[in-house]
Amino acid sequence: MIRAFLAVVLTVLALVMSPAWAQEAPQPDYNRWDRVATQAEQLTGNSDTATAQLESIRADIVDWRRRFEAAQGVNGERIATLQSQIAALGPAPAEGATEVEDIAARRADLQKQLSEVQAPRLTAVEAFSRADAIIRQIDDNLARRAASQMAQQSTSPLLPGNWIVAASETRRLLAGIVENTGQRISERATWSELKPRLPHVLGYLAAAIVLLTLGRHWVETLPRRISARTSDYSRAAVTFAVSLLQIILPMVGIYLLISALTATGVFGPWTRPFLEALPGAGVILFGSAWLARQLFPGQSINYDTINMKPQDRQKARWLTNAVAAVFAVHYIASQTFLPLSGLVERGKVQRIPLDFAEGAAVVYNFVLIVIAAALLFKLGNILRGLKPWTDKTSTAYRHRVLSWAGALTRIICILAVALTAAGFVNLGNLAIWPWLQSLALMGLLVLLQDFIADVFNMLKRGQEGAREGLAPLLIGFALILLSVPVFMLIWGVSVNELAEYWVRFRQGATLGGVRLSPGAVLMFILVFGIGYSITRAVQGAMRTSVLPKTKLDAGGQNAVVSGIGYVGIVIAAMLAITSAGIDLSSFAIVAGALSVGIGFGLQNIVSNFVSGIILLIERPVSVGDWISAGGQQGIVKRISVRSTQVETFDKQQVIVPNSDLISQPVTNWTRQSKTGRIIIPIGVSYGSDTRKVARILTEIIEDQPLVTIDPAPAVLFRGITVDALNFEIRAVISDIGSGMSVTSEVYHQIVERFIHEGIGMPFTTRDIWKDGQDLPDEGQGKDGEVPPPPAQSPVRTQQADLPDDGR
């Protein structure tokens, strides 16, 4: 797959960049070109020049332009050599300054040689520009003429006189066909004439009848028979591929039928154009029938492409086939005898020898447009019914597009009938038939997107999510982009105009003094992709193979891997820019303008980026460290260019901007080592033996396995308060991350030992008196008299501080 992908990429690059790689192209005859260009400019500016002559001139100028494009790559190697020689001499002296005489002479000689070898290129560039301008002028002239022809107004088909003319012209048409055919039969249908051709005629005719009758019925039922013999994950793709035979076999039958009729020799100038138009009509009929069966099946084999009611599905299928039949009739008529048929008039077709009257053509076109518009209007109503959904977020995108297309279909149908009734027959045809083809192309794109998803599902053997993967989505999007030229052809853009668009696309656009072309973009993407892949491969090798064997800690290894990634991406970008032929000096003005934007709008992003680089170089914070920053405390999980990811002890992910870690105080509990000090406050009640308390606390803390011997733990008598005697344990443990568990275990053992040793712990008591209530005995006076109650309820409180247990 990789080799195939590279082959495709190299082929595209060869097609796109072939003019740039053509180094030694033959030099055009510029004197002859000057005469040709002058004559072309004169004829193009003359409004009396025939359209056919303009098209011939255009084809000649396009050939000249191709030669000039190839000539722009002449002397490429010699120019590169001279430029490198001049660069080796160093920068040219500034204005007013001088350099060594020998170097100055050598520089002047090399500059002269460079100018001489560049002269053919400059001449080719100038001639190319002139040819390009002439082609654009011819295209503009042809476009104006085509627009004028499309906007031509004829008499209204609603006039009774035109219907009389149409009846008369119909009789002339039928009489001509019958007369010519009868004459050809009398001349060519004799036994002596037919005998040598009879085997071919009968063979072609028999094969055509079989394919168009039995073969067509067989191939229409083939997908359902095939589906019963395939697996679930491959059924959709296989049945779709097999269903294409529903177009191929009938078309083969049509060609065999035409071959049989042509072999008789009885078809002359009045009938042969009808035979030549049959293949196109067959594609319309059989292609539309296949499209209707796929989009609106009576019973789905795999899944519903479009969610519709069964009755709407059946009606839509019938309407599609009916409007396709009308379109096929219009195609045959426009190809053989009917004028004012819209875009068909721009094509070169062979017609029957009958100058069909304009009044009759208006009526014929009006009847066909009205019938097609009525059918399309009903089909648009059905498609428009796809719009109302209860949950728009879950509605498939295709349903919204088809619903929009259905609503627009109604408008176009009404507009086409109105334009034709007003005499603008070409515009009416331009509205109805290209829109019909556009609807068919939309339906085909829907089916192709499903087919691509089905192929991926088949390749992954029904793996869950295979149809909804990224690759089918991207390929489907690419199909939409590739369909744009087809839509343009449908709406009247000629092949020459498409070729011109492609030439302009290949030339690219100028941005900030830099010309960006498809070849340059593809080369940039290819080189950068290769450089990026190599960078990731080197990072992976360093992370898994090299760095684990060094003495660097995890944070240092992460810093090295990140640094390699940044350097590799920068190098890949520089190589890609150079390979694409982009001159970085051309971005000087753009870079100056961007610097202003960076200084104002992007200052925070730049600050975080620079801070991220500092963090990776100085490493005040590394992956795996326990830090406290910005009111958050946790373990550093990842350091990126913009921010640092910290996982709190509640397992929450906190994103801290890198600038905060540089500009604000940060506590790193494990920067140098994991050792750290814990402080455990304890209070005991009055009357306790303080020496005994200190001894018990010392025994408890020294028994903890994580407490270090050097420095040794300490038990301090911190003070006497109204409620308790306060002690404090200070100890250094080898893993500060276990500080909470050590503290908890110490408190457990303190409670157990104090209960066993009879040491009391302080607690809070509250006595509350209500107004008018007798005070307790200890509140009486010396003579046993009870003093009057106070104005407010006194509160007697005894309180001792208990260790913080986290509640």
JSON list of N, CA, C and O in Angstrom, two decimals, residues 154-157 159-173 333 337-341 354-368 420 425:
[
{"chain": "A", "resi": 154, "resn": "SER", "atom": "N", "xyz": [-37.42, 34.36, -28.62]},
{"chain": "A", "resi": 154, "resn": "SER", "atom": "CA", "xyz": [-38.21, 33.97, -29.79]},
{"chain": "A", "resi": 154, "resn": "SER", "atom": "C", "xyz": [-39.68, 34.31, -29.53]},
{"chain": "A", "resi": 154, "resn": "SER", "atom": "O", "xyz": [-40.03, 34.88, -28.49]},
{"chain": "A", "resi": 155, "resn": "THR", "atom": "N", "xyz": [-40.52, 33.93, -30.46]},
{"chain": "A", "resi": 155, "resn": "THR", "atom": "CA", "xyz": [-41.95, 34.15, -30.26]},
{"chain": "A", "resi": 155, "resn": "THR", "atom": "C", "xyz": [-42.47, 33.18, -29.19]},
{"chain": "A", "resi": 155, "resn": "THR", "atom": "O", "xyz": [-41.91, 32.10, -28.97]},
{"chain": "A", "resi": 156, "resn": "SER", "atom": "N", "xyz": [-43.54, 33.56, -28.56]},
{"chain": "A", "resi": 156, "resn": "SER", "atom": "CA", "xyz": [-44.09, 32.76, -27.47]},
{"chain": "A", "resi": 156, "resn": "SER", "atom": "C", "xyz": [-44.72, 31.48, -28.02]},
{"chain": "A", "resi": 156, "resn": "SER", "atom": "O", "xyz": [-45.41, 31.50, -29.04]},
{"chain": "A", "resi": 157, "resn": "PRO", "atom": "N", "xyz": [-44.51, 30.36, -27.35]},
{"chain": "A", "resi": 157, "resn": "PRO", "atom": "CA", "xyz": [-45.16, 29.11, -27.80]},
{"chain": "A", "resi": 157, "resn": "PRO", "atom": "C", "xyz": [-46.66, 29.09, -27.55]},
{"chain": "A", "resi": 157, "resn": "PRO", "atom": "O", "xyz": [-47.35, 28.19, -28.03]},
{"chain": "A", "resi": 159, "resn": "LEU", "atom": "N", "xyz": [-48.68, 31.25, -28.72]},
{"chain": "A", "resi": 159, "resn": "LEU", "atom": "CA", "xyz": [-49.38, 31.80, -29.88]},
{"chain": "A", "resi": 159, "resn": "LEU", "atom": "C", "xyz": [-49.92, 30.66, -30.75]},
{"chain": "A", "resi": 159, "resn": "LEU", "atom": "O", "xyz": [-49.19, 29.71, -31.06]},
{"chain": "A", "resi": 160, "resn": "PRO", "atom": "N", "xyz": [-51.20, 30.73, -31.15]},
{"chain": "A", "resi": 160, "resn": "PRO", "atom": "CA", "xyz": [-51.78, 29.65, -31.97]},
{"chain": "A", "resi": 160, "resn": "PRO", "atom": "C", "xyz": [-51.03, 29.43, -33.28]},
{"chain": "A", "resi": 160, "resn": "PRO", "atom": "O", "xyz": [-50.95, 28.31, -33.78]},
{"chain": "A", "resi": 161, "resn": "GLY", "atom": "N", "xyz": [-50.51, 30.51, -33.86]},
{"chain": "A", "resi": 161, "resn": "GLY", "atom": "CA", "xyz": [-49.81, 30.37, -35.13]},
{"chain": "A", "resi": 161, "resn": "GLY", "atom": "C", "xyz": [-48.61, 29.45, -35.04]},
{"chain": "A", "resi": 161, "resn": "GLY", "atom": "O", "xyz": [-48.29, 28.73, -35.99]},
{"chain": "A", "resi": 162, "resn": "ASN", "atom": "N", "xyz": [-47.92, 29.47, -33.92]},
{"chain": "A", "resi": 162, "resn": "ASN", "atom": "CA", "xyz": [-46.76, 28.59, -33.77]},
{"chain": "A", "resi": 162, "resn": "ASN", "atom": "C", "xyz": [-47.17, 27.12, -33.73]},
{"chain": "A", "resi": 162, "resn": "ASN", "atom": "O", "xyz": [-46.41, 26.25, -34.18]},
{"chain": "A", "resi": 163, "resn": "TRP", "atom": "N", "xyz": [-48.33, 26.82, -33.21]},
{"chain": "A", "resi": 163, "resn": "TRP", "atom": "CA", "xyz": [-48.79, 25.43, -33.19]},
{"chain": "A", "resi": 163, "resn": "TRP", "atom": "C", "xyz": [-49.11, 24.95, -34.61]},
{"chain": "A", "resi": 163, "resn": "TRP", "atom": "O", "xyz": [-48.89, 23.78, -34.94]},
{"chain": "A", "resi": 164, "resn": "ILE", "atom": "N", "xyz": [-49.63, 25.85, -35.43]},
{"chain": "A", "resi": 164, "resn": "ILE", "atom": "CA", "xyz": [-49.88, 25.50, -36.83]},
{"chain": "A", "resi": 164, "resn": "ILE", "atom": "C", "xyz": [-48.56, 25.22, -37.54]},
{"chain": "A", "resi": 164, "resn": "ILE", "atom": "O", "xyz": [-48.43, 24.26, -38.30]},
{"chain": "A", "resi": 165, "resn": "VAL", "atom": "N", "xyz": [-47.58, 26.07, -37.27]},
{"chain": "A", "resi": 165, "resn": "VAL", "atom": "CA", "xyz": [-46.26, 25.87, -37.88]},
{"chain": "A", "resi": 165, "resn": "VAL", "atom": "C", "xyz": [-45.65, 24.57, -37.40]},
{"chain": "A", "resi": 165, "resn": "VAL", "atom": "O", "xyz": [-45.01, 23.83, -38.16]},
{"chain": "A", "resi": 166, "resn": "ALA", "atom": "N", "xyz": [-45.85, 24.24, -36.12]},
{"chain": "A", "resi": 166, "resn": "ALA", "atom": "CA", "xyz": [-45.30, 23.00, -35.58]},
{"chain": "A", "resi": 166, "resn": "ALA", "atom": "C", "xyz": [-45.92, 21.78, -36.26]},
{"chain": "A", "resi": 166, "resn": "ALA", "atom": "O", "xyz": [-45.22, 20.80, -36.58]},
{"chain": "A", "resi": 167, "resn": "ALA", "atom": "N", "xyz": [-47.23, 21.84, -36.51]},
{"chain": "A", "resi": 167, "resn": "ALA", "atom": "CA", "xyz": [-47.87, 20.71, -37.20]},
{"chain": "A", "resi": 167, "resn": "ALA", "atom": "C", "xyz": [-47.34, 20.57, -38.61]},
{"chain": "A", "resi": 167, "resn": "ALA", "atom": "O", "xyz": [-47.09, 19.45, -39.10]},
{"chain": "A", "resi": 168, "resn": "SER", "atom": "N", "xyz": [-47.14, 21.70, -39.29]},
{"chain": "A", "resi": 168, "resn": "SER", "atom": "CA", "xyz": [-46.61, 21.66, -40.65]},
{"chain": "A", "resi": 168, "resn": "SER", "atom": "C", "xyz": [-45.19, 21.11, -40.68]},
{"chain": "A", "resi": 168, "resn": "SER", "atom": "O", "xyz": [-44.84, 20.28, -41.52]},
{"chain": "A", "resi": 169, "resn": "GLU", "atom": "N", "xyz": [-44.36, 21.55, -39.76]},
{"chain": "A", "resi": 169, "resn": "GLU", "atom": "CA", "xyz": [-42.96, 21.08, -39.72]},
{"chain": "A", "resi": 169, "resn": "GLU", "atom": "C", "xyz": [-42.90, 19.60, -39.34]},
{"chain": "A", "resi": 169, "resn": "GLU", "atom": "O", "xyz": [-42.01, 18.87, -39.80]},
{"chain": "A", "resi": 170, "resn": "THR", "atom": "N", "xyz": [-43.83, 19.15, -38.53]},
{"chain": "A", "resi": 170, "resn": "THR", "atom": "CA", "xyz": [-43.86, 17.74, -38.18]},
{"chain": "A", "resi": 170, "resn": "THR", "atom": "C", "xyz": [-44.15, 16.89, -39.41]},
{"chain": "A", "resi": 170, "resn": "THR", "atom": "O", "xyz": [-43.53, 15.84, -39.62]},
{"chain": "A", "resi": 171, "resn": "ARG", "atom": "N", "xyz": [-45.09, 17.36, -40.24]},
{"chain": "A", "resi": 171, "resn": "ARG", "atom": "CA", "xyz": [-45.39, 16.63, -41.46]},
{"chain": "A", "resi": 171, "resn": "ARG", "atom": "C", "xyz": [-44.17, 16.62, -42.39]},
{"chain": "A", "resi": 171, "resn": "ARG", "atom": "O", "xyz": [-43.88, 15.59, -43.01]},
{"chain": "A", "resi": 172, "resn": "ARG", "atom": "N", "xyz": [-43.48, 17.73, -42.48]},
{"chain": "A", "resi": 172, "resn": "ARG", "atom": "CA", "xyz": [-42.26, 17.78, -43.31]},
{"chain": "A", "resi": 172, "resn": "ARG", "atom": "C", "xyz": [-41.21, 16.80, -42.79]},
{"chain": "A", "resi": 172, "resn": "ARG", "atom": "O", "xyz": [-40.55, 16.11, -43.56]},
{"chain": "A", "resi": 173, "resn": "LEU", "atom": "N", "xyz": [-41.08, 16.76, -41.47]},
{"chain": "A", "resi": 173, "resn": "LEU", "atom": "CA", "xyz": [-40.07, 15.87, -40.88]},
{"chain": "A", "resi": 173, "resn": "LEU", "atom": "C", "xyz": [-40.40, 14.41, -41.17]},
{"chain": "A", "resi": 173, "resn": "LEU", "atom": "O", "xyz": [-39.54, 13.63, -41.63]},
{"chain": "A", "resi": 333, "resn": "ALA", "atom": "N", "xyz": [-34.15, 14.60, -29.96]},
{"chain": "A", "resi": 333, "resn": "ALA", "atom": "CA", "xyz": [-34.65, 15.68, -30.81]},
{"chain": "A", "resi": 333, "resn": "ALA", "atom": "C", "xyz": [-33.62, 16.79, -30.95]},
{"chain": "A", "resi": 333, "resn": "ALA", "atom": "O", "xyz": [-33.40, 17.32, -32.05]},
{"chain": "A", "resi": 337, "resn": "PHE", "atom": "N", "xyz": [-32.68, 17.37, -34.91]},
{"chain": "A", "resi": 337, "resn": "PHE", "atom": "CA", "xyz": [-33.36, 18.37, -35.73]},
{"chain": "A", "resi": 337, "resn": "PHE", "atom": "C", "xyz": [-33.83, 19.60, -34.96]},
{"chain": "A", "resi": 337, "resn": "PHE", "atom": "O", "xyz": [-34.13, 20.63, -35.56]},
{"chain": "A", "resi": 338, "resn": "LEU", "atom": "N", "xyz": [-33.93, 19.55, -33.63]},
{"chain": "A", "resi": 338, "resn": "LEU", "atom": "CA", "xyz": [-34.61, 20.60, -32.89]},
{"chain": "A", "resi": 338, "resn": "LEU", "atom": "C", "xyz": [-33.64, 21.73, -32.50]},
{"chain": "A", "resi": 338, "resn": "LEU", "atom": "O", "xyz": [-32.67, 21.50, -31.77]},
{"chain": "A", "resi": 339, "resn": "PRO", "atom": "N", "xyz": [-33.85, 22.96, -32.98]},
{"chain": "A", "resi": 339, "resn": "PRO", "atom": "CA", "xyz": [-33.02, 24.09, -32.54]},
{"chain": "A", "resi": 339, "resn": "PRO", "atom": "C", "xyz": [-33.51, 24.67, -31.22]},
{"chain": "A", "resi": 339, "resn": "PRO", "atom": "O", "xyz": [-34.49, 24.20, -30.63]},
{"chain": "A", "resi": 340, "resn": "LEU", "atom": "N", "xyz": [-32.83, 25.70, -30.75]},
{"chain": "A", "resi": 340, "resn": "LEU", "atom": "CA", "xyz": [-33.17, 26.39, -29.51]},
{"chain": "A", "resi": 340, "resn": "LEU", "atom": "C", "xyz": [-33.22, 25.43, -28.32]},
{"chain": "A", "resi": 340, "resn": "LEU", "atom": "O", "xyz": [-34.10, 25.51, -27.46]},
{"chain": "A", "resi": 341, "resn": "SER", "atom": "N", "xyz": [-32.27, 24.51, -28.29]},
{"chain": "A", "resi": 341, "resn": "SER", "atom": "CA", "xyz": [-32.30, 23.47, -27.26]},
{"chain": "A", "resi": 341, "resn": "SER", "atom": "C", "xyz": [-31.31, 23.72, -26.14]},
{"chain": "A", "resi": 341, "resn": "SER", "atom": "O", "xyz": [-30.86, 22.80, -25.45]},
{"chain": "A", "resi": 354, "resn": "LEU", "atom": "N", "xyz": [-32.80, 19.30, -42.55]},
{"chain": "A", "resi": 354, "resn": "LEU", "atom": "CA", "xyz": [-34.08, 20.00, -42.45]},
{"chain": "A", "resi": 354, "resn": "LEU", "atom": "C", "xyz": [-33.89, 21.24, -41.60]},
{"chain": "A", "resi": 354, "resn": "LEU", "atom": "O", "xyz": [-33.43, 21.15, -40.46]},
{"chain": "A", "resi": 355, "resn": "ASP", "atom": "N", "xyz": [-34.21, 22.39, -42.16]},
{"chain": "A", "resi": 355, "resn": "ASP", "atom": "CA", "xyz": [-34.14, 23.64, -41.42]},
{"chain": "A", "resi": 355, "resn": "ASP", "atom": "C", "xyz": [-35.46, 23.81, -40.66]},
{"chain": "A", "resi": 355, "resn": "ASP", "atom": "O", "xyz": [-36.42, 24.37, -41.19]},
{"chain": "A", "resi": 356, "resn": "PHE", "atom": "N", "xyz": [-35.50, 23.32, -39.45]},
{"chain": "A", "resi": 356, "resn": "PHE", "atom": "CA", "xyz": [-36.72, 23.31, -38.67]},
{"chain": "A", "resi": 356, "resn": "PHE", "atom": "C", "xyz": [-37.09, 24.74, -38.29]},
{"chain": "A", "resi": 356, "resn": "PHE", "atom": "O", "xyz": [-36.27, 25.51, -37.77]},
{"chain": "A", "resi": 357, "resn": "ALA", "atom": "N", "xyz": [-38.32, 25.12, -38.52]},
{"chain": "A", "resi": 357, "resn": "ALA", "atom": "CA", "xyz": [-38.76, 26.49, -38.30]},
{"chain": "A", "resi": 357, "resn": "ALA", "atom": "C", "xyz": [-38.70, 26.84, -36.81]},
{"chain": "A", "resi": 357, "resn": "ALA", "atom": "O", "xyz": [-38.94, 26.00, -35.94]},
{"chain": "A", "resi": 358, "resn": "GLU", "atom": "N", "xyz": [-38.40, 28.12, -36.54]},
{"chain": "A", "resi": 358, "resn": "GLU", "atom": "CA", "xyz": [-38.26, 28.56, -35.15]},
{"chain": "A", "resi": 358, "resn": "GLU", "atom": "C", "xyz": [-39.58, 28.45, -34.39]},
{"chain": "A", "resi": 358, "resn": "GLU", "atom": "O", "xyz": [-39.61, 28.06, -33.22]},
{"chain": "A", "resi": 359, "resn": "GLY", "atom": "N", "xyz": [-40.70, 28.79, -35.04]},
{"chain": "A", "resi": 359, "resn": "GLY", "atom": "CA", "xyz": [-42.00, 28.69, -34.38]},
{"chain": "A", "resi": 359, "resn": "GLY", "atom": "C", "xyz": [-42.31, 27.27, -33.95]},
{"chain": "A", "resi": 359, "resn": "GLY", "atom": "O", "xyz": [-42.84, 27.03, -32.86]},
{"chain": "A", "resi": 360, "resn": "ALA", "atom": "N", "xyz": [-41.99, 26.30, -34.81]},
{"chain": "A", "resi": 360, "resn": "ALA", "atom": "CA", "xyz": [-42.22, 24.91, -34.46]},
{"chain": "A", "resi": 360, "resn": "ALA", "atom": "C", "xyz": [-41.29, 24.47, -33.34]},
{"chain": "A", "resi": 360, "resn": "ALA", "atom": "O", "xyz": [-41.69, 23.72, -32.43]},
{"chain": "A", "resi": 361, "resn": "ALA", "atom": "N", "xyz": [-40.02, 24.92, -33.38]},
{"chain": "A", "resi": 361, "resn": "ALA", "atom": "CA", "xyz": [-39.06, 24.56, -32.33]},
{"chain": "A", "resi": 361, "resn": "ALA", "atom": "C", "xyz": [-39.51, 25.09, -30.98]},
{"chain": "A", "resi": 361, "resn": "ALA", "atom": "O", "xyz": [-39.35, 24.41, -29.95]},
{"chain": "A", "resi": 362, "resn": "VAL", "atom": "N", "xyz": [-40.09, 26.28, -30.95]},
{"chain": "A", "resi": 362, "resn": "VAL", "atom": "CA", "xyz": [-40.59, 26.84, -29.69]},
{"chain": "A", "resi": 362, "resn": "VAL", "atom": "C", "xyz": [-41.66, 25.95, -29.09]},
{"chain": "A", "resi": 362, "resn": "VAL", "atom": "O", "xyz": [-41.66, 25.66, -27.88]},
{"chain": "A", "resi": 363, "resn": "VAL", "atom": "N", "xyz": [-42.58, 25.47, -29.93]},
{"chain": "A", "resi": 363, "resn": "VAL", "atom": "CA", "xyz": [-43.68, 24.63, -29.44]},
{"chain": "A", "resi": 363, "resn": "VAL", "atom": "C", "xyz": [-43.13, 23.29, -28.93]},
{"chain": "A", "resi": 363, "resn": "VAL", "atom": "O", "xyz": [-43.51, 22.81, -27.84]},
{"chain": "A", "resi": 364, "resn": "TYR", "atom": "N", "xyz": [-42.25, 22.66, -29.71]},
{"chain": "A", "resi": 364, "resn": "TYR", "atom": "CA", "xyz": [-41.67, 21.37, -29.30]},
{"chain": "A", "resi": 364, "resn": "TYR", "atom": "C", "xyz": [-40.96, 21.51, -27.94]},
{"chain": "A", "resi": 364, "resn": "TYR", "atom": "O", "xyz": [-41.16, 20.68, -27.03]},
{"chain": "A", "resi": 365, "resn": "ASN", "atom": "N", "xyz": [-40.12, 22.50, -27.83]},
{"chain": "A", "resi": 365, "resn": "ASN", "atom": "CA", "xyz": [-39.38, 22.69, -26.58]},
{"chain": "A", "resi": 365, "resn": "ASN", "atom": "C", "xyz": [-40.32, 22.98, -25.41]},
{"chain": "A", "resi": 365, "resn": "ASN", "atom": "O", "xyz": [-40.11, 22.50, -24.30]},
{"chain": "A", "resi": 366, "resn": "PHE", "atom": "N", "xyz": [-41.36, 23.77, -25.68]},
{"chain": "A", "resi": 366, "resn": "PHE", "atom": "CA", "xyz": [-42.31, 24.12, -24.62]},
{"chain": "A", "resi": 366, "resn": "PHE", "atom": "C", "xyz": [-43.02, 22.86, -24.09]},
{"chain": "A", "resi": 366, "resn": "PHE", "atom": "O", "xyz": [-43.18, 22.68, -22.88]},
{"chain": "A", "resi": 367, "resn": "VAL", "atom": "N", "xyz": [-43.47, 21.99, -25.02]},
{"chain": "A", "resi": 367, "resn": "VAL", "atom": "CA", "xyz": [-44.18, 20.78, -24.61]},
{"chain": "A", "resi": 367, "resn": "VAL", "atom": "C", "xyz": [-43.27, 19.89, -23.76]},
{"chain": "A", "resi": 367, "resn": "VAL", "atom": "O", "xyz": [-43.65, 19.40, -22.69]},
{"chain": "A", "resi": 368, "resn": "LEU", "atom": "N", "xyz": [-42.02, 19.70, -24.20]},
{"chain": "A", "resi": 368, "resn": "LEU", "atom": "CA", "xyz": [-41.09, 18.84, -23.45]},
{"chain": "A", "resi": 368, "resn": "LEU", "atom": "C", "xyz": [-40.75, 19.45, -22.09]},
{"chain": "A", "resi": 368, "resn": "LEU", "atom": "O", "xyz": [-40.68, 18.73, -21.08]},
{"chain": "A", "resi": 420, "resn": "THR", "atom": "N", "xyz": [-39.78, 29.82, -20.88]},
{"chain": "A", "resi": 420, "resn": "THR", "atom": "CA", "xyz": [-40.12, 29.28, -22.19]},
{"chain": "A", "resi": 420, "resn": "THR", "atom": "C", "xyz": [-41.41, 29.89, -22.73]},
{"chain": "A", "resi": 420, "resn": "THR", "atom": "O", "xyz": [-41.52, 30.20, -23.92]},
{"chain": "A", "resi": 425, "resn": "VAL", "atom": "N", "xyz": [-36.52, 30.42, -24.90]},
{"chain": "A", "resi": 425, "resn": "VAL", "atom": "CA", "xyz": [-36.52, 28.96, -24.93]},
{"chain": "A", "resi": 425, "resn": "VAL", "atom": "C", "xyz": [-35.16, 28.41, -24.50]},
{"chain": "A", "resi": 425, "resn": "VAL", "atom": "O", "xyz": [-35.08, 27.42, -23.76]}
]
